[in-house]
mmCIF file of C-alpha atoms in Angstrom:
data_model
loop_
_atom_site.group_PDB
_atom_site.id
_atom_site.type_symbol
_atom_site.label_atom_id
_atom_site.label_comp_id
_atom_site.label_asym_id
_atom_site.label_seq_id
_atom_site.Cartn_x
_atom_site.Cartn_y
_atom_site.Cartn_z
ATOM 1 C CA UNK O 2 0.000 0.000 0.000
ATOM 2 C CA UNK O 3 3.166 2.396 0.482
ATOM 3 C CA UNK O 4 6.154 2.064 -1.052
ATOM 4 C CA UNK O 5 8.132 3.699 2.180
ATOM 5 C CA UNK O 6 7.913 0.829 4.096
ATOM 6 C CA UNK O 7 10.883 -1.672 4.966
ATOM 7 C CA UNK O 8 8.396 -3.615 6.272
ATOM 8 C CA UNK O 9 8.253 -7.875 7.495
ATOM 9 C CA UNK O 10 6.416 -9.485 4.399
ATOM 10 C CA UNK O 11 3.687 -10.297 7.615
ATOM 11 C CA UNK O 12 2.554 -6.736 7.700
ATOM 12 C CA UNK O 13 -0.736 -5.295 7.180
ATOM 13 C CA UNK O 14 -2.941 -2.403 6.858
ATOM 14 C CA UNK O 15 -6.001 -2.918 8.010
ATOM 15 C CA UNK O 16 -9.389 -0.621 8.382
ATOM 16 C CA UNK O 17 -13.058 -0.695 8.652
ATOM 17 C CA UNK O 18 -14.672 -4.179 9.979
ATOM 18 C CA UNK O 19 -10.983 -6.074 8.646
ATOM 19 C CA UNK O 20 -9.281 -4.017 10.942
ATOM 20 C CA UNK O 21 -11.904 -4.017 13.730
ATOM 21 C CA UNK O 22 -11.715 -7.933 13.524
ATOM 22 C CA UNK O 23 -7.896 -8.152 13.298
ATOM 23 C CA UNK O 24 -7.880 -6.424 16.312
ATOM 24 C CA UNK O 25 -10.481 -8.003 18.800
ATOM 25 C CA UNK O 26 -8.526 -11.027 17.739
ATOM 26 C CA UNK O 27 -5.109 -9.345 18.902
ATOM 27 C CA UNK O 28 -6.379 -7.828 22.140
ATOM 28 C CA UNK O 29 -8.187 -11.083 23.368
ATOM 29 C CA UNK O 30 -7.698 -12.228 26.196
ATOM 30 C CA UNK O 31 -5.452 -9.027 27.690
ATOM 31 C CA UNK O 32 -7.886 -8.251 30.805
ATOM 32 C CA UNK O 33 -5.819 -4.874 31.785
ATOM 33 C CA UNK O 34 -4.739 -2.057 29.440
ATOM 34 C CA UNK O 35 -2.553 1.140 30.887
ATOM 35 C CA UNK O 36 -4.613 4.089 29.558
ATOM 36 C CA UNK O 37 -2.708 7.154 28.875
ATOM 37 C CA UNK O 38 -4.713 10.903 29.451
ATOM 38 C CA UNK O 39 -2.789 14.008 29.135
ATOM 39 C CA UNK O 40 -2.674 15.814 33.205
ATOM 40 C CA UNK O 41 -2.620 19.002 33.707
ATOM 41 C CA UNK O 42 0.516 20.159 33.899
ATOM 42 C CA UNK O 43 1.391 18.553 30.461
ATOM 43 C CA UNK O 44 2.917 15.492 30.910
ATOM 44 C CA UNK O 45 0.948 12.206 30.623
ATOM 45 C CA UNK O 46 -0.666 9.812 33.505
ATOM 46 C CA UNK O 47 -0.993 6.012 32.767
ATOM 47 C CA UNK O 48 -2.646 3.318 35.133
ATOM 48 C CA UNK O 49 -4.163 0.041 34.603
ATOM 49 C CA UNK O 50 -7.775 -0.242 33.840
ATOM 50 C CA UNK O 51 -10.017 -3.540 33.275
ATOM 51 C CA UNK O 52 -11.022 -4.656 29.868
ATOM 52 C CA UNK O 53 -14.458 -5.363 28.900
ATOM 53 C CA UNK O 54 -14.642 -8.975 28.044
ATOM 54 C CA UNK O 55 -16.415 -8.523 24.459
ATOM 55 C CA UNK O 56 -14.679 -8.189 21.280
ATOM 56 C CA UNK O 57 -13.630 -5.145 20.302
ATOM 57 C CA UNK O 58 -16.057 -3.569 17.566
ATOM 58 C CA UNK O 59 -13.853 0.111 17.377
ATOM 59 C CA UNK O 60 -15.394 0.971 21.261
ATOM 60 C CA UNK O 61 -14.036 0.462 24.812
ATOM 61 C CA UNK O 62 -16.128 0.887 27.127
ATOM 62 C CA UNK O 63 -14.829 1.200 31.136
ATOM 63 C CA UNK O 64 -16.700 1.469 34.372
ATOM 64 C CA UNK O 65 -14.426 4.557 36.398
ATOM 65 C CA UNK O 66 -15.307 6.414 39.305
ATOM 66 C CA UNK O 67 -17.130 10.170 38.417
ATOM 67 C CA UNK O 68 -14.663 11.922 40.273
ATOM 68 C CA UNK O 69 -11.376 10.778 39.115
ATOM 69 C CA UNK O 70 -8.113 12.265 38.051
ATOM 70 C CA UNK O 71 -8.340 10.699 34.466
ATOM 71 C CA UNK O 72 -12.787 11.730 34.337
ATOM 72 C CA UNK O 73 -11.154 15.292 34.810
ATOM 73 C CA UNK O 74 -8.094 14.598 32.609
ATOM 74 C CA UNK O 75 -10.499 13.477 29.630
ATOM 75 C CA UNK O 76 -13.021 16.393 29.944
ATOM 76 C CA UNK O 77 -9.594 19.243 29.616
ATOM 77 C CA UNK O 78 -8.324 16.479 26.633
ATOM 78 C CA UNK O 79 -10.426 13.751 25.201
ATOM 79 C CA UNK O 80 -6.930 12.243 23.251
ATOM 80 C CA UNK O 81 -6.095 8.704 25.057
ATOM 81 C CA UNK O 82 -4.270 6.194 23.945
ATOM 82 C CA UNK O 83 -4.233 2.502 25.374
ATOM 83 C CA UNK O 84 -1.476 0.248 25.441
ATOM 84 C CA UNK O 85 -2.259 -3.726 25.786
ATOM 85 C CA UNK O 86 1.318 -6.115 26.621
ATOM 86 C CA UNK O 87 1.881 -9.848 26.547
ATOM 87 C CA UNK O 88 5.497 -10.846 27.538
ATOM 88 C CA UNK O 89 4.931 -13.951 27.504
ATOM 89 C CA UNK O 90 3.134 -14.023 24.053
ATOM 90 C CA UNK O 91 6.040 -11.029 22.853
ATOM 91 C CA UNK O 92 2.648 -9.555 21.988
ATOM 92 C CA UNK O 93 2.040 -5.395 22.026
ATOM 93 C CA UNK O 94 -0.920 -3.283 21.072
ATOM 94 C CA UNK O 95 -0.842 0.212 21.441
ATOM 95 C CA UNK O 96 -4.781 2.267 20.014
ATOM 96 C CA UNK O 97 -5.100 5.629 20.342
ATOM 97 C CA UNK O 98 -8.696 7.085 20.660
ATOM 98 C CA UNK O 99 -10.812 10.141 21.708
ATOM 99 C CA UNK O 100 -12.488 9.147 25.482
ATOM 100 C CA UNK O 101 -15.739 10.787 26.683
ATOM 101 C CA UNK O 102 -17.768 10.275 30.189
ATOM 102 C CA UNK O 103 -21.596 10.015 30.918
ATOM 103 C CA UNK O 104 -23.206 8.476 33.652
ATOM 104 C CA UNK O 105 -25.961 5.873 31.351
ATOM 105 C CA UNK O 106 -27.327 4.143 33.874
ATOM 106 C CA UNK O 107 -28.657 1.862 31.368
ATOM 107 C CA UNK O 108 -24.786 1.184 29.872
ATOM 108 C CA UNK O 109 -23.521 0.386 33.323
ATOM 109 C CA UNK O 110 -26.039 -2.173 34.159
ATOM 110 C CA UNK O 111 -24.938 -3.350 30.157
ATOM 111 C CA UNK O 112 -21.340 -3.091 31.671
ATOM 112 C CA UNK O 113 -21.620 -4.272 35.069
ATOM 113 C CA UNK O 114 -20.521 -7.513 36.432
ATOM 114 C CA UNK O 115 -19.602 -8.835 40.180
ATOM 115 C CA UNK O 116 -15.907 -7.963 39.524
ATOM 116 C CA UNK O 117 -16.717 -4.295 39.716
ATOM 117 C CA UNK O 118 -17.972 -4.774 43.666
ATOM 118 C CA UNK O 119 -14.303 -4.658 44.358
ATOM 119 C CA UNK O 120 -14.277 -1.121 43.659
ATOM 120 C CA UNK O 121 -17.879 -0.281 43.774
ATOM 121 C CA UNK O 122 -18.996 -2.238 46.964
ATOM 122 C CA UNK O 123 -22.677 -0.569 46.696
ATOM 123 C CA UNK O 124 -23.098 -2.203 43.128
ATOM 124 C CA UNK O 125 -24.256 -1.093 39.914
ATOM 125 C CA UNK O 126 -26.693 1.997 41.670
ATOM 126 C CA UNK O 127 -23.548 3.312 43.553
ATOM 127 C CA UNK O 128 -24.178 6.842 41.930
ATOM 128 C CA UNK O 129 -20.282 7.433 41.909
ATOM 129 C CA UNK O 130 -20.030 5.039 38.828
ATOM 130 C CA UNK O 131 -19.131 6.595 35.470
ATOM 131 C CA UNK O 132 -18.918 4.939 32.206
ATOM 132 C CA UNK O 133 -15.421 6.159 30.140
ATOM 133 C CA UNK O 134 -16.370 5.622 26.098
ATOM 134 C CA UNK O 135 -13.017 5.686 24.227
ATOM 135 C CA UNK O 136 -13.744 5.708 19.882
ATOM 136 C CA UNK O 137 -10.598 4.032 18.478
ATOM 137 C CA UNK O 138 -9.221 5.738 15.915
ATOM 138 C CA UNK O 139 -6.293 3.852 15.122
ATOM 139 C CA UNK O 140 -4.085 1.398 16.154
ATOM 140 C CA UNK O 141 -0.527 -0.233 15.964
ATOM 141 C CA UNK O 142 0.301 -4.232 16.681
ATOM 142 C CA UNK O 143 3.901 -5.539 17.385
ATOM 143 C CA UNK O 144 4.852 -8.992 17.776
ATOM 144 C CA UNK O 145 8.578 -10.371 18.026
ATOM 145 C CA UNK O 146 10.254 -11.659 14.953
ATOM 146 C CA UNK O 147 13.407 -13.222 16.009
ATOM 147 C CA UNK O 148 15.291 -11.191 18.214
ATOM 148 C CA UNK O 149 13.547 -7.965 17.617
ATOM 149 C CA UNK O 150 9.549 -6.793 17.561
ATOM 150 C CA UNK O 151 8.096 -5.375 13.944
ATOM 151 C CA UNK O 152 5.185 -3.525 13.220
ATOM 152 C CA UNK O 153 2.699 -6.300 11.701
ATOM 153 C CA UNK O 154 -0.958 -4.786 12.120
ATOM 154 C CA UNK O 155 -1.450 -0.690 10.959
ATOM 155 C CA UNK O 156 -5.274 0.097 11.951
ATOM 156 C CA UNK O 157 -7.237 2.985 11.259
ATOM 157 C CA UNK O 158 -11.146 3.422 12.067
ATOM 158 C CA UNK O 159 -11.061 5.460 8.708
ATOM 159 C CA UNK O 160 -9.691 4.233 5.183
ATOM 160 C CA UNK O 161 -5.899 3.998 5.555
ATOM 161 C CA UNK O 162 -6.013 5.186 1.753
ATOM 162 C CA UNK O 163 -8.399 8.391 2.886
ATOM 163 C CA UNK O 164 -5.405 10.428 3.590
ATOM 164 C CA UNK O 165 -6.796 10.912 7.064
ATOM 165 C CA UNK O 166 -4.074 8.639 8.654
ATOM 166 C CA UNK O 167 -0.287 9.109 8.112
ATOM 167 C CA UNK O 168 1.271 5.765 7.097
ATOM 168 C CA UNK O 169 4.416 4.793 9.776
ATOM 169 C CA UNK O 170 7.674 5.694 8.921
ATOM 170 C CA UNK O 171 10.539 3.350 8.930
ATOM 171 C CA UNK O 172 11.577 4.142 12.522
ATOM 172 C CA UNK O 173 8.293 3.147 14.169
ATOM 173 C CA UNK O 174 10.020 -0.279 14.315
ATOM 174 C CA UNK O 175 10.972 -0.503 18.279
ATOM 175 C CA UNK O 176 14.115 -0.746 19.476
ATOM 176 C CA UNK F 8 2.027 11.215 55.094
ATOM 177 C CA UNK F 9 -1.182 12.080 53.630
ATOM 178 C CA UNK F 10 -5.039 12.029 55.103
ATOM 179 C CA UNK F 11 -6.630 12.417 51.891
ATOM 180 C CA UNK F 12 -5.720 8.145 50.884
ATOM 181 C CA UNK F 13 -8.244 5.408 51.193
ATOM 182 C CA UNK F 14 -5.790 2.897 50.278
ATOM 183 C CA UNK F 15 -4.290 -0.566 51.080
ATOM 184 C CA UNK F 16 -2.072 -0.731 54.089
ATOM 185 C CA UNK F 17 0.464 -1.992 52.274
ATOM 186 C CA UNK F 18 0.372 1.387 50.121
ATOM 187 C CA UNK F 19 3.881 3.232 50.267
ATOM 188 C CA UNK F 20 4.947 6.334 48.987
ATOM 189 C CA UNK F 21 9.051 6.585 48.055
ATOM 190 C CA UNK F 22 11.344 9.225 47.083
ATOM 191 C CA UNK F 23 15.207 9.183 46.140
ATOM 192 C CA UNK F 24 17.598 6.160 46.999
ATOM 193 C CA UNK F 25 15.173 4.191 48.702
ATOM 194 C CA UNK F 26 12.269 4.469 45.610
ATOM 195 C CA UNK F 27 14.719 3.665 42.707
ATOM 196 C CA UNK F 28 15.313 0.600 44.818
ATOM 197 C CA UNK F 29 11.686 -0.003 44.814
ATOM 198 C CA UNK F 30 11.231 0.927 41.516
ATOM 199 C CA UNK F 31 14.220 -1.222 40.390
ATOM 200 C CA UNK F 32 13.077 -4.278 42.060
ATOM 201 C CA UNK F 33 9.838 -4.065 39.940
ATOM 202 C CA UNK F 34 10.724 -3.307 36.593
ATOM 203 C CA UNK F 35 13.296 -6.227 36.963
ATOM 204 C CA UNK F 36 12.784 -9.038 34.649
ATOM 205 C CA UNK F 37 10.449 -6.682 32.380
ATOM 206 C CA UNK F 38 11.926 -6.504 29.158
ATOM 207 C CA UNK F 39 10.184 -4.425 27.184
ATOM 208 C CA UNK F 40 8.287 -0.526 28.066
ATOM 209 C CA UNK F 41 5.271 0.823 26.306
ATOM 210 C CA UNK F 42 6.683 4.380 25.738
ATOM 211 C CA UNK F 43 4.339 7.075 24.867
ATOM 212 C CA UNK F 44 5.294 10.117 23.549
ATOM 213 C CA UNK F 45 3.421 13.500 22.310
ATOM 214 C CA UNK F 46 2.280 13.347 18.745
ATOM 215 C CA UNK F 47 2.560 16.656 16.515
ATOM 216 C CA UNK F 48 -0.853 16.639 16.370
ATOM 217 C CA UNK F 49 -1.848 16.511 20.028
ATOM 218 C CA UNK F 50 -2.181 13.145 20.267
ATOM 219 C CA UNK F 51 0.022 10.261 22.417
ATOM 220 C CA UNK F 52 2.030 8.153 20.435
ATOM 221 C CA UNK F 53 3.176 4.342 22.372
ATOM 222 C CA UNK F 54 5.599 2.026 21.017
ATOM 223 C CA UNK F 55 7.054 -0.754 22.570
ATOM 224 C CA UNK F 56 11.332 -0.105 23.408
ATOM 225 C CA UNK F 57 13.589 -2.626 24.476
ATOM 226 C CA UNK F 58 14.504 -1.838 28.449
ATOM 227 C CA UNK F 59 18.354 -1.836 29.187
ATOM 228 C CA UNK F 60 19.668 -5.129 31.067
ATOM 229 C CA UNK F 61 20.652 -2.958 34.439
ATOM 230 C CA UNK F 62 19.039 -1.840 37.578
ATOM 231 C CA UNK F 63 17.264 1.434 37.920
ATOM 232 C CA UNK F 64 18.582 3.960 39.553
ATOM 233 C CA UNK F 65 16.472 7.502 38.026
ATOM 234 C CA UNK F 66 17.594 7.153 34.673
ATOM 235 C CA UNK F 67 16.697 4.678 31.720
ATOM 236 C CA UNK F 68 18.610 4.730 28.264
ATOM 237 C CA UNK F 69 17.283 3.171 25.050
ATOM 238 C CA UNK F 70 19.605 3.053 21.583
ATOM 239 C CA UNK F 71 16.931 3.951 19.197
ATOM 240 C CA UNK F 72 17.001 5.317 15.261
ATOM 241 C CA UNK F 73 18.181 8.326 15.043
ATOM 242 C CA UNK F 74 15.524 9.406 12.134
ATOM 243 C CA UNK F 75 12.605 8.107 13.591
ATOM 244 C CA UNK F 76 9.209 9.556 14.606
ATOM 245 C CA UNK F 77 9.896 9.361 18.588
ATOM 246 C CA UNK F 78 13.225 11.089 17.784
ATOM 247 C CA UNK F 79 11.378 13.988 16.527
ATOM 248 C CA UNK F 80 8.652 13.925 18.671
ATOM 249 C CA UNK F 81 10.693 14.019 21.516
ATOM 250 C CA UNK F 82 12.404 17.290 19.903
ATOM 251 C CA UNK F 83 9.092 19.087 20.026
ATOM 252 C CA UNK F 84 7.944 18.025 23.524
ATOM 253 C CA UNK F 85 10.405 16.421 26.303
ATOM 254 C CA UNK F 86 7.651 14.428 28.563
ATOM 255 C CA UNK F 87 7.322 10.691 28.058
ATOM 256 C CA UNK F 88 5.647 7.776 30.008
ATOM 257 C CA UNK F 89 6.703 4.676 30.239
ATOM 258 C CA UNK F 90 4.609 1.793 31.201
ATOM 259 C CA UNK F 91 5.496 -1.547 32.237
ATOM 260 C CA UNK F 92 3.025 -4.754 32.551
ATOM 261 C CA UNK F 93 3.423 -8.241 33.448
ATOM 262 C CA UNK F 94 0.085 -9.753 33.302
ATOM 263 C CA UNK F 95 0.816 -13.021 34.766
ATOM 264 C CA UNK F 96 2.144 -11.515 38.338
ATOM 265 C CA UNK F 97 -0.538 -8.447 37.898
ATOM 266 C CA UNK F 98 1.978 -5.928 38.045
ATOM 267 C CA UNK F 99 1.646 -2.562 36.443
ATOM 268 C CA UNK F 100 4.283 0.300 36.384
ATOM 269 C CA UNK F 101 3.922 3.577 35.258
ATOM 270 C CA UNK F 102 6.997 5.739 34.841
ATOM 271 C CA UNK F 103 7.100 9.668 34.083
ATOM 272 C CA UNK F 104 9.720 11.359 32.653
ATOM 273 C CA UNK F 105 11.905 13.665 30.707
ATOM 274 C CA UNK F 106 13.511 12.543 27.279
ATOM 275 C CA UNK F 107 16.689 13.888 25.559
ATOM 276 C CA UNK F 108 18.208 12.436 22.759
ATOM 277 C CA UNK F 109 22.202 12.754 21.563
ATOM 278 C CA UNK F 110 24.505 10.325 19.836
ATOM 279 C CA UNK F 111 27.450 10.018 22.594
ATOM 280 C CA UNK F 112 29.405 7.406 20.400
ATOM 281 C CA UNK F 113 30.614 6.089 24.524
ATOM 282 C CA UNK F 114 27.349 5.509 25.450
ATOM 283 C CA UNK F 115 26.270 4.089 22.671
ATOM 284 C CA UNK F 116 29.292 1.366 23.093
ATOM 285 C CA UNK F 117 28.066 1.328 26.820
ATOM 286 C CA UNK F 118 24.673 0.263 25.873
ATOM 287 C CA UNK F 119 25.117 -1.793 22.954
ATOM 288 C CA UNK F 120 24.516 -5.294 22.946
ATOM 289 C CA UNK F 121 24.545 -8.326 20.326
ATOM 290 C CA UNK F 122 20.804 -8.249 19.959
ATOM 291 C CA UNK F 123 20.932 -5.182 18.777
ATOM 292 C CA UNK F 124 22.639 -6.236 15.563
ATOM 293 C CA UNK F 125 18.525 -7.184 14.637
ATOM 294 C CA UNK F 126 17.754 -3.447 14.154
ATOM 295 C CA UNK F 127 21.091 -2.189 13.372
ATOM 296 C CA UNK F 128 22.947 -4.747 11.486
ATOM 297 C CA UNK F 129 26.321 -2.608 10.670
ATOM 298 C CA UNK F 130 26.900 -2.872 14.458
ATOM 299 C CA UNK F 131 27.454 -0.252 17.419
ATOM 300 C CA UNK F 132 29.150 1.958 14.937
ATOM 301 C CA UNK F 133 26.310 2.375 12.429
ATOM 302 C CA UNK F 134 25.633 6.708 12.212
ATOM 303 C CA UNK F 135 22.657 6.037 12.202
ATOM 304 C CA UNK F 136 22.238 5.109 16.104
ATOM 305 C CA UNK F 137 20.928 7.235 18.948
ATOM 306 C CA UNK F 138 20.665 7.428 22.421
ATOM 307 C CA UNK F 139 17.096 8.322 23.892
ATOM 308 C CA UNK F 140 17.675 9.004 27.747
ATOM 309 C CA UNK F 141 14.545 9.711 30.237
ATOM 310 C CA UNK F 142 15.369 11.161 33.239
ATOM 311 C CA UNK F 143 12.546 9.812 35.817
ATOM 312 C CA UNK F 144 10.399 11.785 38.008
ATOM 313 C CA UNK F 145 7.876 9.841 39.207
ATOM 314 C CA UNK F 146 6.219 7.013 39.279
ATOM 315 C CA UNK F 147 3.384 4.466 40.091
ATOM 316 C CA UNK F 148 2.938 1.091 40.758
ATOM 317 C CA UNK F 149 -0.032 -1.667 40.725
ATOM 318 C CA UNK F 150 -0.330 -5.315 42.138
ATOM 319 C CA UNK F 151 -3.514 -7.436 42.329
ATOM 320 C CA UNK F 152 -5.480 -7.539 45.421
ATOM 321 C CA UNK F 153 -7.578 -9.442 45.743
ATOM 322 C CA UNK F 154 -9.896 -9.317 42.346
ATOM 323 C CA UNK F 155 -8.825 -5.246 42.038
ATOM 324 C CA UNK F 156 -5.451 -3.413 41.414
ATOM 325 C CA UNK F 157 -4.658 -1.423 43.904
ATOM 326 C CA UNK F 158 -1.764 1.320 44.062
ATOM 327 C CA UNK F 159 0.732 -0.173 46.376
ATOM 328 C CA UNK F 160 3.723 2.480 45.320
ATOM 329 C CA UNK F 161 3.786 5.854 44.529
ATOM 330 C CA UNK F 162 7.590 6.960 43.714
ATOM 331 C CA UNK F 163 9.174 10.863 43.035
ATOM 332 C CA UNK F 164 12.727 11.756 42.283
ATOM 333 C CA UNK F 165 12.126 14.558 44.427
ATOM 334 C CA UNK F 166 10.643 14.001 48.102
ATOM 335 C CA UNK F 167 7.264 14.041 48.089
ATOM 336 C CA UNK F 168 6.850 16.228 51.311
ATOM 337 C CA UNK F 169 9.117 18.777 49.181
ATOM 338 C CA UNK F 170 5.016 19.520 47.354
ATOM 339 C CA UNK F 171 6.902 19.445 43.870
ATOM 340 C CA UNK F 172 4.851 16.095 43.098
ATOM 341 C CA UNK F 173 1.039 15.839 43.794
ATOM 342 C CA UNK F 174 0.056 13.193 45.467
ATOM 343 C CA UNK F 175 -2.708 10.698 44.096
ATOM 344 C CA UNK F 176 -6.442 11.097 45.072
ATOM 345 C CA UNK F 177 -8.764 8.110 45.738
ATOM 346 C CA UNK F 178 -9.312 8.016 42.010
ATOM 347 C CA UNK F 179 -6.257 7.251 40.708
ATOM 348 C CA UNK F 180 -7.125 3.539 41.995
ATOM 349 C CA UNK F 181 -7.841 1.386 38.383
ATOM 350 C CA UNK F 182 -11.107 0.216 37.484
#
């Protein structure tokens, strides 16, 4: 699809329902993903949040409490991205996304399960409970190759050949 | 040292010597970061980067590509994160920081090792080699209790009595 790339012969471009499928298949079965907001000051908080356990169709969906550092991080900056690692598997996901908050009481009862009483011991009607939407807008997919990990999965929500997405460079490879 | 925590009694907040220990002792064994940097477009960029065989002590180096898109994204804005996950102990590190980048031909010989040959096949002396360094101000860390992660460290270069870090509200605990 570009010529630029010095790319594994495994690598792909994926959007629309390919790419949507590609990755629910990659992020399977990773329960916790570090979510990245931009703070205040500038610089960027991650921490660990839980993983709906329903294939990824281009939404994530969290249950958060209302009055949290990243609920007031996203409403000053909506951009998050969310990083997904397997050691084990050499396996790394990193999608980047645009979060938003409401407080559907009919999408957390959708989202709810017994897991959440661990934070949430009043249950699904404790009125602190805030659903974080994050719309995927793209998305890269490592896996090791030999020694090193290459870029095998480019995903974009919108047509990769739209022009709305700039195409990795050679030195998105990690090192 | 703060009121304001609702957290696990095993919760400990760190500062200098005694924190890089901490922080050393649970990055060990983690090969690989999730580093996200600031995108020219506002958004957060993550890529996974090789982590450096030695024990932290406030500083991590990387050897990275000298033209590459972190390179320059670093140029335009110094802050990085760095997350760390091991899913199958249920630890989660996040790692702030400042990044500067330079091509120190004695560092690079310091940090080279065979398995970088992968990316950079003409060896340690290949032009096109950088260093990225991140000088680390804070961090946070996350162990499984119980069904939930809970926040068991919270880590600043500086001391965090000296009020140059904020501390972490009942929030920051992942959901």
């Amino acid at each position: 699809m570009s010529e630029k790339h010095d790319h594994d012969s495994h690598y792909h471009e994926l959007s629309g329902h390919e790419g949507q499928a590609k990755i629910a298949e990659l992020v399977k079965g990773i329960r916790i993903a570090m979510m990245t907001t931009v703070a205040k000051d500038g610089t960027m908080s991650s921490r660990p949040m839980a993983v709906q356990d329903t294939p990824f169709n281009g939404t994530l969906w969290f249950l958060t409490r209302r009055e949290s550092e990243k609920v007031e991080e996203v409403a000053e900056d909506q951009h998050v991205t969310l990083t997904f690692a397997e050691p084990k598997d050499s396996k790394y996901i990193s999608l980047k996304g645009v979060a938003s908050v409401n407080q559907d009481r009919s999408k957390i009862k959708e989202l709810w399960n017994p897991l959440y009483k661990a934070w949430f011991p009043k249950g699904e009607d404790d009125p602190e409970i805030a659903v974080l939407r994050v719309e995927v807008s793209e998305g890269d997919y490592w896996e090791a190759s030999g020694s090193k990990l290459v870029m095998l999965v480019k995903y974009a929500a919108a047509s990769l050949t739209g022009g709305k997405v700039p195409v990795g460079e050679a030195g998105h490879v990690a090192v």
